[in-house]
Short mmCIF file of C-alpha atoms in Angstrom, two decimals:
data_model
loop_
_atom_site.label_atom_id
_atom_site.label_comp_id
_atom_site.label_asym_id
_atom_site.label_seq_id
_atom_site.Cartn_x
_atom_site.Cartn_y
_atom_site.Cartn_z
CA UNK A 1 -105.74 57.14 60.31
CA UNK A 2 -108.55 57.40 63.07
CA UNK A 3 -110.61 60.32 64.01
CA UNK A 4 -108.75 61.03 67.08
CA UNK A 5 -105.43 60.79 65.57
CA UNK A 6 -106.36 62.97 62.16
CA UNK A 7 -108.15 65.62 64.63
CA UNK A 8 -104.59 65.78 66.87
CA UNK A 9 -102.64 66.01 63.73
CA UNK A 10 -104.81 69.23 62.23
CA UNK A 11 -104.39 70.64 65.82
CA UNK A 12 -100.34 70.06 66.08
CA UNK A 13 -99.70 71.68 62.65
CA UNK A 14 -102.05 74.82 63.79
CA UNK A 15 -99.74 74.89 66.71
CA UNK A 16 -96.69 74.80 64.45
CA UNK A 17 -97.77 77.79 62.21
CA UNK A 18 -98.51 79.74 65.11
CA UNK A 19 -95.04 80.07 65.54
CA UNK A 20 -94.57 82.32 62.46
CA UNK A 21 -97.50 84.22 63.12
CA UNK A 22 -96.21 85.25 65.83
CA UNK A 23 -92.57 86.13 65.30
CA UNK A 24 -93.66 86.98 61.73
CA UNK A 25 -95.91 89.39 62.61
CA UNK A 26 -93.57 91.48 64.68
CA UNK A 27 -91.00 91.54 61.79
CA UNK A 28 -93.67 93.33 59.36
CA UNK A 29 -94.88 95.61 62.29
CA UNK A 30 -91.31 96.38 62.69
CA UNK A 31 -90.39 97.15 59.39
CA UNK A 32 -93.16 98.39 58.41
CA UNK A 33 -94.61 100.41 61.50
CA UNK A 34 -98.08 99.25 60.37
CA UNK A 35 -100.72 97.12 62.19
CA UNK A 36 -102.63 96.71 58.45
CA UNK A 37 -99.57 95.07 56.81
CA UNK A 38 -98.98 92.87 60.15
CA UNK A 39 -102.88 91.70 59.55
CA UNK A 40 -102.88 90.99 56.06
CA UNK A 41 -99.21 89.20 56.83
CA UNK A 42 -101.07 87.27 59.48
CA UNK A 43 -104.54 86.66 57.45
CA UNK A 44 -102.03 85.08 54.76
CA UNK A 45 -100.59 82.56 57.07
CA UNK A 46 -104.09 81.73 57.83
CA UNK A 47 -105.29 80.89 54.88
CA UNK A 48 -102.28 79.35 54.11
CA UNK A 49 -102.25 77.10 57.11
CA UNK A 50 -106.51 76.67 56.62
CA UNK A 51 -105.48 75.12 53.29
CA UNK A 52 -102.59 73.25 54.39
CA UNK A 53 -104.92 71.45 57.05
CA UNK A 54 -107.64 70.71 54.81
CA UNK A 55 -105.20 68.87 52.81
CA UNK A 56 -104.40 66.23 55.62
#
């Protein structure tokens, strides 16, 4: 895979991970009524996304 294809694939994967962050963050905030809980959820998803992208 060329460098351009690799970069665009990684960016696409990060965009796909953005949807659960937005939707899931709202759901976590709705049930927990707490911004720190929402931030923890988003950091966990960010770490998962970075781990997934680093393996591509």
